[in-house]
Amino acid sequence: MSIPLKERLSTGDLNKLRSAAVLEFTEDLFESDNYCSLEVLSSGQQQLFIVNRNDRTLTVLSLSPDMTLKKETLFTEKIISLKEYFEEYSLKENTPPRKIEVVFIGGRTLMIEPGLSMEEDETYRKSDITSQIEEEFENLIAALKNTVVL
């Protein structure tokens, strides 16, 4: 049984990140096909990556341990490189990437690595949540690729 993003963000410390996301985007963030989202937890902060397909933007909400919220909206039309990193790659099986590096015009680089969440919170080590995160990560990558203007 998979646990959707909305439910994962409703638990413990992540509830504050969920509240910030709802204040910025309303509940549509979790209900609309226009948005594709993924949370990443690290020792320094909680991050929510949001691709808005209609606006062609990538928004990063970052919540630090001292409750400082940072919102950064980047236009996907300024992406010049998407690089996926794999631990093992298979041509026969669907192999999810470990992380993605997004490079923007001007040299700004953004790394999205959902595996950090497993190191930070043991809940993310459960196989059903891990597979859900991998699927959402692949959906986020697909949404990014679909919004990039070639």
mmCIF file of C-alpha atoms in Angstrom:
data_model
loop_
_atom_site.group_PDB
_atom_site.id
_atom_site.type_symbol
_atom_site.label_atom_id
_atom_site.label_comp_id
_atom_site.label_asym_id
_atom_site.label_seq_id
_atom_site.Cartn_x
_atom_site.Cartn_y
_atom_site.Cartn_z
ATOM 1 C CA MET A 1 0.000 0.000 0.000
ATOM 2 C CA SER A 2 1.574 3.239 -1.061
ATOM 3 C CA ILE A 3 1.453 6.355 1.065
ATOM 4 C CA PRO A 4 0.807 9.486 -1.019
ATOM 5 C CA LEU A 5 2.835 12.641 -0.558
ATOM 6 C CA LYS A 6 -0.032 14.429 1.204
ATOM 7 C CA GLU A 7 -0.129 11.744 3.923
ATOM 8 C CA ARG A 8 3.651 11.541 4.285
ATOM 9 C CA LEU A 9 3.794 15.303 4.829
ATOM 10 C CA SER A 10 1.059 15.101 7.476
ATOM 11 C CA THR A 11 3.274 13.224 9.924
ATOM 12 C CA GLY A 12 5.642 14.581 12.561
ATOM 13 C CA ASP A 13 7.996 17.384 11.630
ATOM 14 C CA LEU A 14 6.956 17.302 7.970
ATOM 15 C CA ASN A 15 3.584 18.798 8.872
ATOM 16 C CA LYS A 16 5.189 22.257 8.940
ATOM 17 C CA LEU A 17 6.522 21.789 5.394
ATOM 18 C CA ARG A 18 3.054 20.659 4.298
ATOM 19 C CA SER A 19 1.478 23.755 5.868
ATOM 20 C CA ALA A 20 3.951 26.006 4.047
ATOM 21 C CA ALA A 21 3.219 24.237 0.754
ATOM 22 C CA VAL A 22 -0.542 24.627 1.214
ATOM 23 C CA LEU A 23 -0.123 28.328 2.050
ATOM 24 C CA GLU A 24 1.896 28.837 -1.131
ATOM 25 C CA PHE A 25 -0.083 26.606 -3.514
ATOM 26 C CA THR A 26 -3.384 25.624 -1.782
ATOM 27 C CA GLU A 27 -4.541 21.999 -1.577
ATOM 28 C CA ASP A 28 -4.391 21.829 -5.388
ATOM 29 C CA LEU A 29 -0.740 20.946 -4.960
ATOM 30 C CA PHE A 30 -1.770 17.472 -3.814
ATOM 31 C CA GLU A 31 -4.903 17.054 -5.932
ATOM 32 C CA SER A 32 -4.155 18.557 -9.361
ATOM 33 C CA ASP A 33 -2.376 16.818 -12.225
ATOM 34 C CA ASN A 34 -0.823 20.201 -12.982
ATOM 35 C CA TYR A 35 1.685 19.688 -10.136
ATOM 36 C CA CYS A 36 4.268 17.002 -9.584
ATOM 37 C CA SER A 37 5.995 17.034 -6.184
ATOM 38 C CA LEU A 38 8.620 15.203 -4.162
ATOM 39 C CA GLU A 39 10.004 15.768 -0.679
ATOM 40 C CA VAL A 40 13.662 15.316 0.243
ATOM 41 C CA LEU A 41 14.894 15.288 3.830
ATOM 42 C CA SER A 42 18.471 16.010 4.800
ATOM 43 C CA SER A 43 20.208 16.895 8.043
ATOM 44 C CA GLY A 44 20.180 20.559 7.157
ATOM 45 C CA GLN A 45 16.633 20.972 5.886
ATOM 46 C CA GLN A 46 13.391 19.606 4.529
ATOM 47 C CA GLN A 47 12.801 20.334 0.853
ATOM 48 C CA LEU A 48 9.756 20.042 -1.360
ATOM 49 C CA PHE A 49 10.398 20.108 -5.114
ATOM 50 C CA ILE A 50 7.333 21.125 -7.134
ATOM 51 C CA VAL A 51 7.034 21.132 -10.917
ATOM 52 C CA ASN A 52 4.147 23.204 -12.248
ATOM 53 C CA ARG A 53 3.435 21.897 -15.735
ATOM 54 C CA ASN A 54 1.289 24.859 -16.829
ATOM 55 C CA ASP A 55 3.640 27.601 -15.633
ATOM 56 C CA ARG A 56 6.751 25.620 -16.629
ATOM 57 C CA THR A 57 8.394 26.230 -13.267
ATOM 58 C CA LEU A 58 10.323 24.277 -10.671
ATOM 59 C CA THR A 59 9.728 25.580 -7.169
ATOM 60 C CA VAL A 60 11.847 24.527 -4.209
ATOM 61 C CA LEU A 61 10.420 25.055 -0.728
ATOM 62 C CA SER A 62 13.131 24.618 1.921
ATOM 63 C CA LEU A 63 12.442 24.534 5.640
ATOM 64 C CA SER A 64 15.478 24.716 7.928
ATOM 65 C CA PRO A 65 15.602 23.353 11.503
ATOM 66 C CA ASP A 66 15.198 26.902 12.853
ATOM 67 C CA MET A 67 11.883 27.113 10.904
ATOM 68 C CA THR A 68 13.190 29.481 8.224
ATOM 69 C CA LEU A 69 11.239 28.945 5.012
ATOM 70 C CA LYS A 70 12.848 29.678 1.660
ATOM 71 C CA LYS A 71 10.945 29.599 -1.617
ATOM 72 C CA GLU A 72 12.793 29.575 -4.908
ATOM 73 C CA THR A 73 10.971 29.430 -8.242
ATOM 74 C CA LEU A 74 13.032 28.582 -11.309
ATOM 75 C CA PHE A 75 11.788 28.663 -14.886
ATOM 76 C CA THR A 76 12.290 25.344 -16.642
ATOM 77 C CA GLU A 77 12.912 27.135 -19.942
ATOM 78 C CA LYS A 78 16.293 28.119 -18.493
ATOM 79 C CA ILE A 79 17.368 24.500 -17.963
ATOM 80 C CA ILE A 80 20.335 23.646 -20.150
ATOM 81 C CA SER A 81 21.139 20.203 -18.751
ATOM 82 C CA LEU A 82 19.394 17.341 -16.948
ATOM 83 C CA LYS A 83 21.768 14.623 -15.813
ATOM 84 C CA GLU A 84 20.473 11.440 -14.188
ATOM 85 C CA TYR A 85 22.767 9.361 -11.967
ATOM 86 C CA PHE A 86 22.253 5.605 -11.550
ATOM 87 C CA GLU A 87 23.851 3.106 -9.185
ATOM 88 C CA GLU A 88 23.172 0.245 -11.567
ATOM 89 C CA TYR A 89 21.557 0.662 -14.948
ATOM 90 C CA SER A 90 19.639 -2.075 -16.696
ATOM 91 C CA LEU A 91 18.269 -2.076 -20.224
ATOM 92 C CA LYS A 92 15.852 -4.887 -19.305
ATOM 93 C CA GLU A 93 14.345 -3.520 -16.086
ATOM 94 C CA ASN A 94 13.090 -0.094 -15.141
ATOM 95 C CA THR A 95 15.989 1.248 -13.109
ATOM 96 C CA PRO A 96 15.184 4.400 -11.152
ATOM 97 C CA PRO A 97 17.883 7.058 -10.989
ATOM 98 C CA ARG A 98 19.589 7.767 -7.673
ATOM 99 C CA LYS A 99 19.705 11.523 -8.191
ATOM 100 C CA ILE A 100 19.354 14.193 -10.862
ATOM 101 C CA GLU A 101 21.446 17.248 -11.526
ATOM 102 C CA VAL A 102 19.639 20.211 -13.113
ATOM 103 C CA VAL A 103 21.819 22.952 -14.614
ATOM 104 C CA PHE A 104 20.341 26.329 -15.486
ATOM 105 C CA ILE A 105 21.575 29.128 -17.743
ATOM 106 C CA GLY A 106 24.119 31.111 -15.728
ATOM 107 C CA GLY A 107 25.625 28.024 -14.114
ATOM 108 C CA ARG A 108 23.112 27.515 -11.276
ATOM 109 C CA THR A 109 23.072 23.811 -10.398
ATOM 110 C CA LEU A 110 20.357 22.038 -8.437
ATOM 111 C CA MET A 111 20.781 18.488 -7.163
ATOM 112 C CA ILE A 112 17.698 16.412 -6.291
ATOM 113 C CA GLU A 113 18.554 13.258 -4.360
ATOM 114 C CA PRO A 114 15.590 11.519 -2.690
ATOM 115 C CA GLY A 115 17.877 8.854 -1.172
ATOM 116 C CA LEU A 116 18.914 11.398 1.454
ATOM 117 C CA SER A 117 15.493 10.959 3.060
ATOM 118 C CA MET A 118 16.309 7.316 3.863
ATOM 119 C CA GLU A 119 19.417 8.382 5.741
ATOM 120 C CA GLU A 120 17.496 11.002 7.705
ATOM 121 C CA ASP A 121 14.237 9.183 8.554
ATOM 122 C CA GLU A 122 13.904 5.423 9.012
ATOM 123 C CA THR A 123 10.287 5.541 7.776
ATOM 124 C CA TYR A 124 11.637 6.107 4.279
ATOM 125 C CA ARG A 125 13.519 2.784 4.406
ATOM 126 C CA LYS A 126 10.276 0.776 4.269
ATOM 127 C CA SER A 127 9.951 -0.906 0.892
ATOM 128 C CA ASP A 128 6.480 0.445 0.117
ATOM 129 C CA ILE A 129 7.529 4.038 0.832
ATOM 130 C CA THR A 130 10.829 3.582 -1.006
ATOM 131 C CA SER A 131 9.035 2.353 -4.131
ATOM 132 C CA GLN A 132 6.524 5.218 -3.871
ATOM 133 C CA ILE A 133 9.375 7.764 -3.611
ATOM 134 C CA GLU A 134 11.119 6.188 -6.611
ATOM 135 C CA GLU A 135 7.911 6.406 -8.645
ATOM 136 C CA GLU A 136 7.310 10.017 -7.627
ATOM 137 C CA PHE A 137 10.928 10.863 -8.454
ATOM 138 C CA GLU A 138 10.532 9.392 -11.925
ATOM 139 C CA ASN A 139 7.289 11.364 -12.341
ATOM 140 C CA LEU A 140 9.078 14.552 -11.257
ATOM 141 C CA ILE A 141 11.846 13.927 -13.802
ATOM 142 C CA ALA A 142 9.261 13.255 -16.530
ATOM 143 C CA ALA A 143 7.388 16.456 -15.624
ATOM 144 C CA LEU A 144 10.647 18.425 -15.789
ATOM 145 C CA LYS A 145 11.482 16.940 -19.175
ATOM 146 C CA ASN A 146 7.995 17.718 -20.459
ATOM 147 C CA THR A 147 8.234 21.369 -19.460
ATOM 148 C CA VAL A 148 11.670 22.004 -20.935
ATOM 149 C CA VAL A 149 11.413 23.998 -24.150
ATOM 150 C CA LEU A 150 13.662 22.525 -26.806
#
